[in-house]
C-alpha positions as a Python dict, from the first residue, in 0.01 Angstrom:
ca = {
    (1, 'M'): (0, 0, 0),
    (2, 'T'): (176, -66, 315),
    (3, 'T'): (49, -216, 646),
    (4, 'N'): (149, -123, 987),
    (5, 'N'): (248, -460, 1175),
    (6, 'T'): (379, -319, 1477),
    (7, 'P'): (308, -542, 1786),
    (8, 'P'): (63, -400, 2056),
    (9, 'L'): (187, -247, 2403),
    (10, 'S'): (70, -581, 2589),
    (11, 'A'): (320, -790, 2371),
    (12, 'W'): (629, -539, 2448),
    (13, 'L'): (478, -532, 2827),
    (14, 'L'): (492, -936, 2798),
    (15, 'L'): (852, -930, 2666),
    (16, 'G'): (975, -711, 2927),
    (17, 'L'): (846, -907, 3178),
    (18, 'L'): (966, -1247, 3046),
    (19, 'A'): (1354, -1061, 3009),
    (20, 'L'): (1291, -965, 3395),
    (21, 'I'): (1225, -1316, 3504),
    (22, 'W'): (1540, -1495, 3299),
    (23, 'G'): (1776, -1239, 3380),
    (24, 'S'): (1669, -1258, 3769),
    (25, 'S'): (1745, -1615, 3754),
    (26, 'F'): (2085, -1560, 3640),
    (27, 'L'): (2138, -1289, 3947),
    (28, 'L'): (2008, -1540, 4181),
    (29, 'I'): (2233, -1801, 4051),
    (30, 'K'): (2529, -1613, 4064),
    (31, 'K'): (2424, -1488, 4433),
    (32, 'G'): (2363, -1844, 4526),
    (33, 'L'): (2727, -1968, 4439),
    (34, 'I'): (2837, -1700, 4646),
    (35, 'A'): (2639, -1800, 4929),
    (36, 'F'): (2682, -2159, 4898),
    (37, 'G'): (3023, -2353, 4921),
    (38, 'P'): (3081, -2620, 4669),
    (39, 'M'): (2990, -2919, 4936),
    (40, 'E'): (2674, -2799, 4990),
    (41, 'V'): (2560, -2772, 4654),
}
């Protein structure tokens, strides 16, 4: 007998939210590097 161990939809939504938060930090760092000079950082 096989069991179905697929994660629920809420787990996928939380994973997607985590990916958005994590990815947005890299985009904001890139934007900050353009906006500020080396002496301001």
